[in-house]
Amino acid sequence: GAWNALGVAALGCRLRAGSAAQLRHAIGIAEYHGPRSQMMRCIDHPTMLKDGSGWGAMAGVSAAYLARDGFTGAPAITVEEAPEHWATLGDKWEICNQYFKPSPVCRWAQPAVEATRMLREKHGLTSDMVDHIIVTTFHESARLHTRHPADTEQAQYSLPHPVAAAMARGQVGPQEILPEATADPEIRRLATGMVIRESAEYDAAFPAFRYSDVVIVLKSGERVESGRWEARGDPETPLTMDEIYEKYHSYADPALGAERAMAIREAVAGLGEGGHLTRLTGLLRAV
């Protein structure tokens, strides 16, 4: 949430053609007002607060307006006292160094979800063949404890539910975190019987690495094991652009229509090749 404030303040100044001085003060105001949210509180009690992301965006909008009206707030420590982090501005795109989630759930659940999908596909499994699933993971991941989510927020901050959905349906997309899926009897069966264990090895590796492993115990008594698993999506193990585009269109096309979604995709791709932000913002604002 705190970082959202800075990004939105900078974007707000750009959209309103603010001066360099206004940008400097907007960033300073946003950094000062940015929320420092209690992240694990949202893990233990999933809500719509989302680590303060929404309030961070609001703080950024407020900062841009305040700076325009002469409100001062500079300097921003993260900008003016950290020049080494800005040396590549305009040359290196930090978005490429971020994590891209394969599934719309907490990052800490992703390794177990991906390991489950891998085992399902590799061994040709269907959920009716499964007696129970054992997930071994790190402490923070194990705290995603909600087995039967009451709403989409709890589904997004759950470990048992998306792992069960991955086994039952072979995928975890938007539909798998909506009420219809949280009421699915087979997903609920698998989530109920799931065994969650913590690993000292995986705890020690966190947060630099996020490891989990999955054992699927079949009704026949056979066990299939993933071994230590880390979800793809990090810069070191990136998703392909085709996978990113596929995810984007699977989410955007139903909501925006295929034509508008493709236009937004092309506008984003053009930003690094002389494209203008105005075209993109126009497409995003379209009713």
mmCIF file of C-alpha atoms in Angstrom:
data_model
loop_
_atom_site.group_PDB
_atom_site.id
_atom_site.type_symbol
_atom_site.label_atom_id
_atom_site.label_comp_id
_atom_site.label_asym_id
_atom_site.label_seq_id
_atom_site.Cartn_x
_atom_site.Cartn_y
_atom_site.Cartn_z
ATOM 1 C CA GLY A 1 0.000 0.000 0.000
ATOM 2 C CA ALA A 2 2.792 2.440 0.810
ATOM 3 C CA TRP A 3 4.339 1.970 -2.629
ATOM 4 C CA ASN A 4 0.981 2.466 -4.353
ATOM 5 C CA ALA A 5 0.894 5.976 -2.905
ATOM 6 C CA LEU A 6 4.158 6.967 -4.613
ATOM 7 C CA GLY A 7 3.267 5.421 -7.946
ATOM 8 C CA VAL A 8 -0.184 6.999 -8.073
ATOM 9 C CA ALA A 9 1.173 10.412 -7.034
ATOM 10 C CA ALA A 10 3.741 10.308 -9.840
ATOM 11 C CA LEU A 11 1.129 9.195 -12.366
ATOM 12 C CA GLY A 12 -1.281 11.867 -11.151
ATOM 13 C CA CYS A 13 1.294 14.594 -11.729
ATOM 14 C CA ARG A 14 2.037 13.218 -15.175
ATOM 15 C CA LEU A 15 -1.636 13.174 -16.170
ATOM 16 C CA ARG A 16 -2.147 16.716 -14.915
ATOM 17 C CA ALA A 17 1.079 17.971 -16.528
ATOM 18 C CA GLY A 18 2.458 19.098 -13.183
ATOM 19 C CA SER A 19 5.768 20.899 -12.844
ATOM 20 C CA ALA A 20 8.972 19.301 -11.596
ATOM 21 C CA ALA A 21 8.497 21.076 -8.268
ATOM 22 C CA GLN A 22 4.947 19.785 -7.948
ATOM 23 C CA LEU A 23 6.126 16.258 -8.714
ATOM 24 C CA ARG A 24 8.824 16.542 -6.042
ATOM 25 C CA HIS A 25 6.326 17.639 -3.422
ATOM 26 C CA ALA A 26 3.667 15.129 -4.513
ATOM 27 C CA ILE A 27 6.101 12.260 -4.053
ATOM 28 C CA GLY A 28 7.117 13.627 -0.655
ATOM 29 C CA ILE A 29 3.501 13.954 0.466
ATOM 30 C CA ALA A 30 2.637 10.470 -0.781
ATOM 31 C CA GLU A 31 5.601 8.873 0.965
ATOM 32 C CA TYR A 32 4.687 10.567 4.246
ATOM 33 C CA HIS A 33 0.980 9.707 4.030
ATOM 34 C CA GLY A 34 1.414 6.214 2.565
ATOM 35 C CA PRO A 35 -0.125 3.462 4.747
ATOM 36 C CA ARG A 36 2.093 1.100 6.733
ATOM 37 C CA SER A 37 -0.361 -1.747 6.910
ATOM 38 C CA GLN A 38 -0.322 -4.745 9.230
ATOM 39 C CA MET A 39 0.158 -7.317 6.501
ATOM 40 C CA MET A 40 -0.177 -10.477 8.588
ATOM 41 C CA ARG A 41 -3.448 -9.187 10.018
ATOM 42 C CA CYS A 42 -4.902 -9.421 6.508
ATOM 43 C CA ILE A 43 -3.467 -12.930 6.233
ATOM 44 C CA ASP A 44 -4.987 -14.123 9.500
ATOM 45 C CA HIS A 45 -8.297 -12.326 8.898
ATOM 46 C CA PRO A 46 -8.801 -11.948 5.127
ATOM 47 C CA THR A 47 -10.739 -8.823 4.214
ATOM 48 C CA MET A 48 -10.999 -6.303 1.401
ATOM 49 C CA LEU A 49 -8.194 -4.165 2.896
ATOM 50 C CA LYS A 50 -5.580 -5.852 0.654
ATOM 51 C CA ASP A 51 -2.470 -4.732 2.535
ATOM 52 C CA GLY A 52 -3.585 -1.105 2.280
ATOM 53 C CA SER A 53 -3.387 -1.013 -1.527
ATOM 54 C CA GLY A 54 -6.619 0.948 -1.969
ATOM 55 C CA TRP A 55 -5.793 3.478 0.708
ATOM 56 C CA GLY A 56 -2.295 3.850 -0.743
ATOM 57 C CA ALA A 57 -3.817 4.743 -4.107
ATOM 58 C CA MET A 58 -6.097 7.267 -2.416
ATOM 59 C CA ALA A 59 -3.112 8.805 -0.623
ATOM 60 C CA GLY A 60 -1.369 9.139 -3.986
ATOM 61 C CA VAL A 61 -4.336 10.888 -5.611
ATOM 62 C CA SER A 62 -4.575 13.227 -2.630
ATOM 63 C CA ALA A 63 -0.847 13.969 -2.831
ATOM 64 C CA ALA A 64 -1.072 14.950 -6.507
ATOM 65 C CA TYR A 65 -3.939 17.363 -5.817
ATOM 66 C CA LEU A 66 -2.282 18.825 -2.731
ATOM 67 C CA ALA A 67 0.982 19.451 -4.585
ATOM 68 C CA ARG A 68 -0.896 21.116 -7.448
ATOM 69 C CA ASP A 69 -2.454 23.503 -4.912
ATOM 70 C CA GLY A 70 0.907 24.388 -3.388
ATOM 71 C CA PHE A 71 1.016 21.960 -0.462
ATOM 72 C CA THR A 72 4.647 21.037 0.288
ATOM 73 C CA GLY A 73 5.942 17.627 1.223
ATOM 74 C CA ALA A 74 9.469 17.091 -0.120
ATOM 75 C CA PRO A 75 11.898 15.441 0.201
ATOM 76 C CA ALA A 76 10.904 11.841 -0.369
ATOM 77 C CA ILE A 77 13.559 9.656 1.240
ATOM 78 C CA THR A 78 12.973 6.820 -1.231
ATOM 79 C CA VAL A 79 13.768 9.192 -4.111
ATOM 80 C CA GLU A 80 16.203 11.834 -2.911
ATOM 81 C CA GLU A 81 18.263 9.720 -0.535
ATOM 82 C CA ALA A 82 18.447 6.582 -2.669
ATOM 83 C CA PRO A 83 19.988 7.762 -5.976
ATOM 84 C CA GLU A 84 21.490 4.350 -6.752
ATOM 85 C CA HIS A 85 17.998 2.934 -7.221
ATOM 86 C CA TRP A 86 17.173 5.552 -9.848
ATOM 87 C CA ALA A 87 20.379 5.341 -11.895
ATOM 88 C CA THR A 88 18.729 3.133 -14.520
ATOM 89 C CA LEU A 89 15.557 5.224 -14.869
ATOM 90 C CA GLY A 90 14.493 5.179 -18.504
ATOM 91 C CA ASP A 91 16.821 2.282 -19.342
ATOM 92 C CA LYS A 92 15.650 -0.565 -17.113
ATOM 93 C CA TRP A 93 12.026 -1.498 -16.594
ATOM 94 C CA GLU A 94 11.574 -2.694 -13.018
ATOM 95 C CA ILE A 95 8.199 -4.220 -13.897
ATOM 96 C CA CYS A 96 10.230 -7.015 -15.512
ATOM 97 C CA ASN A 97 11.838 -7.747 -12.122
ATOM 98 C CA GLN A 98 8.531 -8.306 -10.352
ATOM 99 C CA TYR A 99 6.564 -11.464 -9.668
ATOM 100 C CA PHE A 100 3.747 -12.375 -12.039
ATOM 101 C CA LYS A 101 1.198 -14.609 -10.335
ATOM 102 C CA PRO A 102 0.032 -17.624 -12.332
ATOM 103 C CA SER A 103 -3.152 -17.728 -10.196
ATOM 104 C CA PRO A 104 -5.250 -14.980 -8.510
ATOM 105 C CA VAL A 105 -4.425 -16.010 -4.933
ATOM 106 C CA CYS A 106 -1.798 -15.059 -2.361
ATOM 107 C CA ARG A 107 1.753 -15.505 -3.575
ATOM 108 C CA TRP A 108 2.522 -17.753 -0.614
ATOM 109 C CA ALA A 109 -0.019 -20.308 -1.841
ATOM 110 C CA GLN A 110 1.315 -20.377 -5.404
ATOM 111 C CA PRO A 111 4.044 -23.052 -5.000
ATOM 112 C CA ALA A 112 1.614 -25.614 -3.604
ATOM 113 C CA VAL A 113 -1.017 -24.757 -6.220
ATOM 114 C CA GLU A 114 1.468 -25.129 -9.069
ATOM 115 C CA ALA A 115 2.898 -28.359 -7.631
ATOM 116 C CA THR A 116 -0.614 -29.808 -7.409
ATOM 117 C CA ARG A 117 -1.406 -28.882 -10.995
ATOM 118 C CA MET A 118 1.880 -30.425 -12.137
ATOM 119 C CA LEU A 119 1.174 -33.727 -10.342
ATOM 120 C CA ARG A 120 -2.385 -33.828 -11.656
ATOM 121 C CA GLU A 121 -1.234 -33.400 -15.247
ATOM 122 C CA LYS A 122 1.884 -35.584 -15.020
ATOM 123 C CA HIS A 123 0.061 -38.574 -13.539
ATOM 124 C CA GLY A 124 -3.282 -38.106 -15.278
ATOM 125 C CA LEU A 125 -5.103 -37.742 -11.972
ATOM 126 C CA THR A 126 -8.697 -36.781 -11.329
ATOM 127 C CA SER A 127 -9.960 -35.616 -7.974
ATOM 128 C CA ASP A 128 -12.136 -38.695 -7.414
ATOM 129 C CA MET A 129 -8.912 -40.721 -7.291
ATOM 130 C CA VAL A 130 -7.593 -38.681 -4.351
ATOM 131 C CA ASP A 131 -7.968 -39.630 -0.705
ATOM 132 C CA HIS A 132 -6.142 -36.619 0.717
ATOM 133 C CA ILE A 133 -3.389 -34.107 0.007
ATOM 134 C CA ILE A 134 -0.395 -33.256 2.197
ATOM 135 C CA VAL A 135 1.193 -29.804 1.794
ATOM 136 C CA THR A 136 4.500 -28.971 3.454
ATOM 137 C CA THR A 137 5.330 -25.300 3.376
ATOM 138 C CA PHE A 138 6.762 -22.334 5.276
ATOM 139 C CA HIS A 139 5.173 -20.684 8.299
ATOM 140 C CA GLU A 140 3.676 -17.667 6.550
ATOM 141 C CA SER A 141 2.072 -19.870 3.921
ATOM 142 C CA ALA A 142 0.638 -22.184 6.583
ATOM 143 C CA ARG A 143 -1.102 -19.172 8.129
ATOM 144 C CA LEU A 144 -3.324 -19.023 5.041
ATOM 145 C CA HIS A 145 -5.505 -21.348 7.032
ATOM 146 C CA THR A 146 -9.089 -20.846 5.778
ATOM 147 C CA ARG A 147 -10.350 -24.206 4.515
ATOM 148 C CA HIS A 148 -13.873 -23.214 3.509
ATOM 149 C CA PRO A 149 -13.900 -19.551 2.420
ATOM 150 C CA ALA A 150 -17.056 -17.587 3.067
ATOM 151 C CA ASP A 151 -16.231 -15.030 0.361
ATOM 152 C CA THR A 152 -13.707 -14.288 -2.355
ATOM 153 C CA GLU A 153 -11.383 -12.429 0.023
ATOM 154 C CA GLN A 154 -10.987 -15.526 2.168
ATOM 155 C CA ALA A 155 -10.532 -17.651 -0.962
ATOM 156 C CA GLN A 156 -7.700 -15.407 -2.148
ATOM 157 C CA TYR A 157 -5.945 -15.653 1.221
ATOM 158 C CA SER A 158 -6.363 -19.403 1.622
ATOM 159 C CA LEU A 159 -3.914 -22.247 1.055
ATOM 160 C CA PRO A 160 -6.272 -25.278 1.274
ATOM 161 C CA HIS A 161 -8.945 -23.873 -1.030
ATOM 162 C CA PRO A 162 -6.859 -23.086 -4.134
ATOM 163 C CA VAL A 163 -4.841 -26.295 -3.763
ATOM 164 C CA ALA A 164 -8.110 -28.241 -3.599
ATOM 165 C CA ALA A 165 -9.464 -26.291 -6.575
ATOM 166 C CA ALA A 166 -6.301 -27.028 -8.560
ATOM 167 C CA MET A 167 -6.805 -30.738 -7.916
ATOM 168 C CA ALA A 168 -10.547 -30.718 -8.579
ATOM 169 C CA ARG A 169 -10.557 -28.499 -11.658
ATOM 170 C CA GLY A 170 -6.999 -28.421 -12.965
ATOM 171 C CA GLN A 171 -6.876 -24.648 -12.776
ATOM 172 C CA VAL A 172 -7.207 -21.719 -10.395
ATOM 173 C CA GLY A 173 -8.631 -18.714 -12.175
ATOM 174 C CA PRO A 174 -11.210 -16.061 -11.282
ATOM 175 C CA GLN A 175 -14.039 -18.609 -11.273
ATOM 176 C CA GLU A 176 -12.251 -20.716 -8.664
ATOM 177 C CA ILE A 177 -12.271 -17.901 -6.093
ATOM 178 C CA LEU A 178 -15.923 -16.985 -6.489
ATOM 179 C CA PRO A 179 -18.828 -18.308 -4.349
ATOM 180 C CA GLU A 180 -19.783 -21.074 -6.775
ATOM 181 C CA ALA A 181 -16.364 -22.681 -6.334
ATOM 182 C CA THR A 182 -16.190 -22.166 -2.585
ATOM 183 C CA ALA A 183 -19.426 -24.191 -2.346
ATOM 184 C CA ASP A 184 -18.210 -26.953 -4.668
ATOM 185 C CA PRO A 185 -18.580 -30.251 -2.696
ATOM 186 C CA GLU A 186 -15.448 -31.812 -4.198
ATOM 187 C CA ILE A 187 -13.285 -28.779 -3.485
ATOM 188 C CA ARG A 188 -14.628 -28.702 0.062
ATOM 189 C CA ARG A 189 -13.908 -32.428 0.521
ATOM 190 C CA LEU A 190 -10.299 -32.038 -0.554
ATOM 191 C CA ALA A 191 -9.807 -28.911 1.555
ATOM 192 C CA THR A 192 -11.296 -30.592 4.624
ATOM 193 C CA GLY A 193 -8.965 -33.575 4.437
ATOM 194 C CA MET A 194 -5.839 -31.612 3.555
ATOM 195 C CA VAL A 195 -2.853 -31.910 5.896
ATOM 196 C CA ILE A 196 -0.731 -28.756 6.245
ATOM 197 C CA ARG A 197 2.779 -29.068 7.669
ATOM 198 C CA GLU A 198 5.550 -26.568 8.283
ATOM 199 C CA SER A 199 9.163 -27.168 7.294
ATOM 200 C CA ALA A 200 12.152 -25.707 9.167
ATOM 201 C CA GLU A 201 14.099 -25.797 5.894
ATOM 202 C CA TYR A 202 11.447 -23.814 4.052
ATOM 203 C CA ASP A 203 11.103 -21.379 6.964
ATOM 204 C CA ALA A 204 14.844 -20.679 6.836
ATOM 205 C CA ALA A 205 14.728 -20.058 3.082
ATOM 206 C CA PHE A 206 11.865 -17.518 3.362
ATOM 207 C CA PRO A 207 11.529 -14.746 2.205
ATOM 208 C CA ALA A 208 14.289 -15.083 -0.379
ATOM 209 C CA PHE A 209 12.646 -18.314 -1.557
ATOM 210 C CA ARG A 210 9.087 -19.590 -1.202
ATOM 211 C CA TYR A 211 9.139 -23.372 -1.188
ATOM 212 C CA SER A 212 6.392 -25.941 -0.754
ATOM 213 C CA ASP A 213 5.997 -29.597 -1.595
ATOM 214 C CA VAL A 214 2.864 -31.622 -2.209
ATOM 215 C CA VAL A 215 2.086 -35.300 -1.670
ATOM 216 C CA ILE A 216 -1.146 -36.613 -3.166
ATOM 217 C CA VAL A 217 -2.333 -39.787 -1.448
ATOM 218 C CA LEU A 218 -4.633 -41.784 -3.697
ATOM 219 C CA LYS A 219 -7.503 -43.993 -2.617
ATOM 220 C CA SER A 220 -5.486 -46.907 -3.956
ATOM 221 C CA GLY A 221 -2.817 -46.170 -1.334
ATOM 222 C CA GLU A 222 -0.331 -44.905 -3.917
ATOM 223 C CA ARG A 223 1.468 -41.621 -3.210
ATOM 224 C CA VAL A 224 2.734 -39.145 -5.791
ATOM 225 C CA GLU A 225 5.168 -36.472 -4.640
ATOM 226 C CA SER A 226 6.249 -33.160 -6.150
ATOM 227 C CA GLY A 227 9.480 -32.669 -4.226
ATOM 228 C CA ARG A 228 10.496 -29.139 -3.277
ATOM 229 C CA TRP A 229 8.648 -26.728 -5.515
ATOM 230 C CA GLU A 230 8.797 -23.014 -6.238
ATOM 231 C CA ALA A 231 6.157 -21.365 -8.364
ATOM 232 C CA ARG A 232 7.191 -19.839 -11.672
ATOM 233 C CA GLY A 233 6.721 -16.139 -12.236
ATOM 234 C CA ASP A 234 9.852 -14.699 -10.644
ATOM 235 C CA PRO A 235 12.449 -13.040 -12.913
ATOM 236 C CA GLU A 236 14.636 -16.136 -12.513
ATOM 237 C CA THR A 237 11.788 -18.460 -13.537
ATOM 238 C CA PRO A 238 9.565 -16.237 -15.662
ATOM 239 C CA LEU A 239 6.280 -17.000 -17.296
ATOM 240 C CA THR A 240 6.443 -16.774 -21.069
ATOM 241 C CA MET A 241 4.832 -13.776 -22.720
ATOM 242 C CA ASP A 242 2.302 -16.132 -24.281
ATOM 243 C CA GLU A 243 1.311 -17.284 -20.771
ATOM 244 C CA ILE A 244 1.012 -13.684 -19.572
ATOM 245 C CA TYR A 245 -1.110 -12.753 -22.586
ATOM 246 C CA GLU A 246 -3.274 -15.829 -22.095
ATOM 247 C CA LYS A 247 -3.899 -14.892 -18.467
ATOM 248 C CA TYR A 248 -4.638 -11.270 -19.403
ATOM 249 C CA HIS A 249 -7.165 -12.169 -22.074
ATOM 250 C CA SER A 250 -8.868 -14.812 -19.932
ATOM 251 C CA TYR A 251 -9.534 -12.104 -17.344
ATOM 252 C CA ALA A 252 -10.036 -9.034 -19.547
ATOM 253 C CA ASP A 253 -11.990 -10.315 -22.538
ATOM 254 C CA PRO A 254 -15.138 -11.316 -20.575
ATOM 255 C CA ALA A 255 -15.190 -7.958 -18.783
ATOM 256 C CA LEU A 256 -14.115 -5.558 -21.555
ATOM 257 C CA GLY A 257 -14.738 -7.423 -24.772
ATOM 258 C CA ALA A 258 -11.990 -8.948 -26.909
ATOM 259 C CA GLU A 259 -11.556 -5.889 -29.132
ATOM 260 C CA ARG A 260 -11.056 -3.373 -26.333
ATOM 261 C CA ALA A 261 -8.863 -5.787 -24.373
ATOM 262 C CA MET A 262 -6.598 -6.233 -27.395
ATOM 263 C CA ALA A 263 -6.413 -2.472 -27.923
ATOM 264 C CA ILE A 264 -5.307 -2.000 -24.300
ATOM 265 C CA ARG A 265 -2.704 -4.741 -24.691
ATOM 266 C CA GLU A 266 -1.305 -3.075 -27.826
ATOM 267 C CA ALA A 267 -1.281 0.352 -26.154
ATOM 268 C CA VAL A 268 0.691 -1.001 -23.194
ATOM 269 C CA ALA A 269 3.162 -2.725 -25.510
ATOM 270 C CA GLY A 270 3.638 0.517 -27.416
ATOM 271 C CA LEU A 271 4.600 2.616 -24.386
ATOM 272 C CA GLY A 272 8.244 1.595 -24.674
ATOM 273 C CA GLU A 273 8.313 2.249 -28.411
ATOM 274 C CA GLY A 274 7.181 5.850 -28.624
ATOM 275 C CA GLY A 275 3.551 5.204 -27.743
ATOM 276 C CA HIS A 276 1.714 7.830 -25.724
ATOM 277 C CA LEU A 277 0.092 7.374 -22.338
ATOM 278 C CA THR A 278 -2.967 9.327 -23.507
ATOM 279 C CA ARG A 279 -4.085 6.490 -25.801
ATOM 280 C CA LEU A 280 -3.847 3.980 -22.968
ATOM 281 C CA THR A 281 -5.671 6.130 -20.416
ATOM 282 C CA GLY A 282 -8.389 6.815 -22.983
ATOM 283 C CA LEU A 283 -8.945 3.103 -23.474
ATOM 284 C CA LEU A 284 -8.966 2.473 -19.727
ATOM 285 C CA ARG A 285 -11.536 5.229 -19.156
ATOM 286 C CA ALA A 286 -13.855 4.132 -21.955
ATOM 287 C CA VAL A 287 -17.333 3.145 -20.832
#
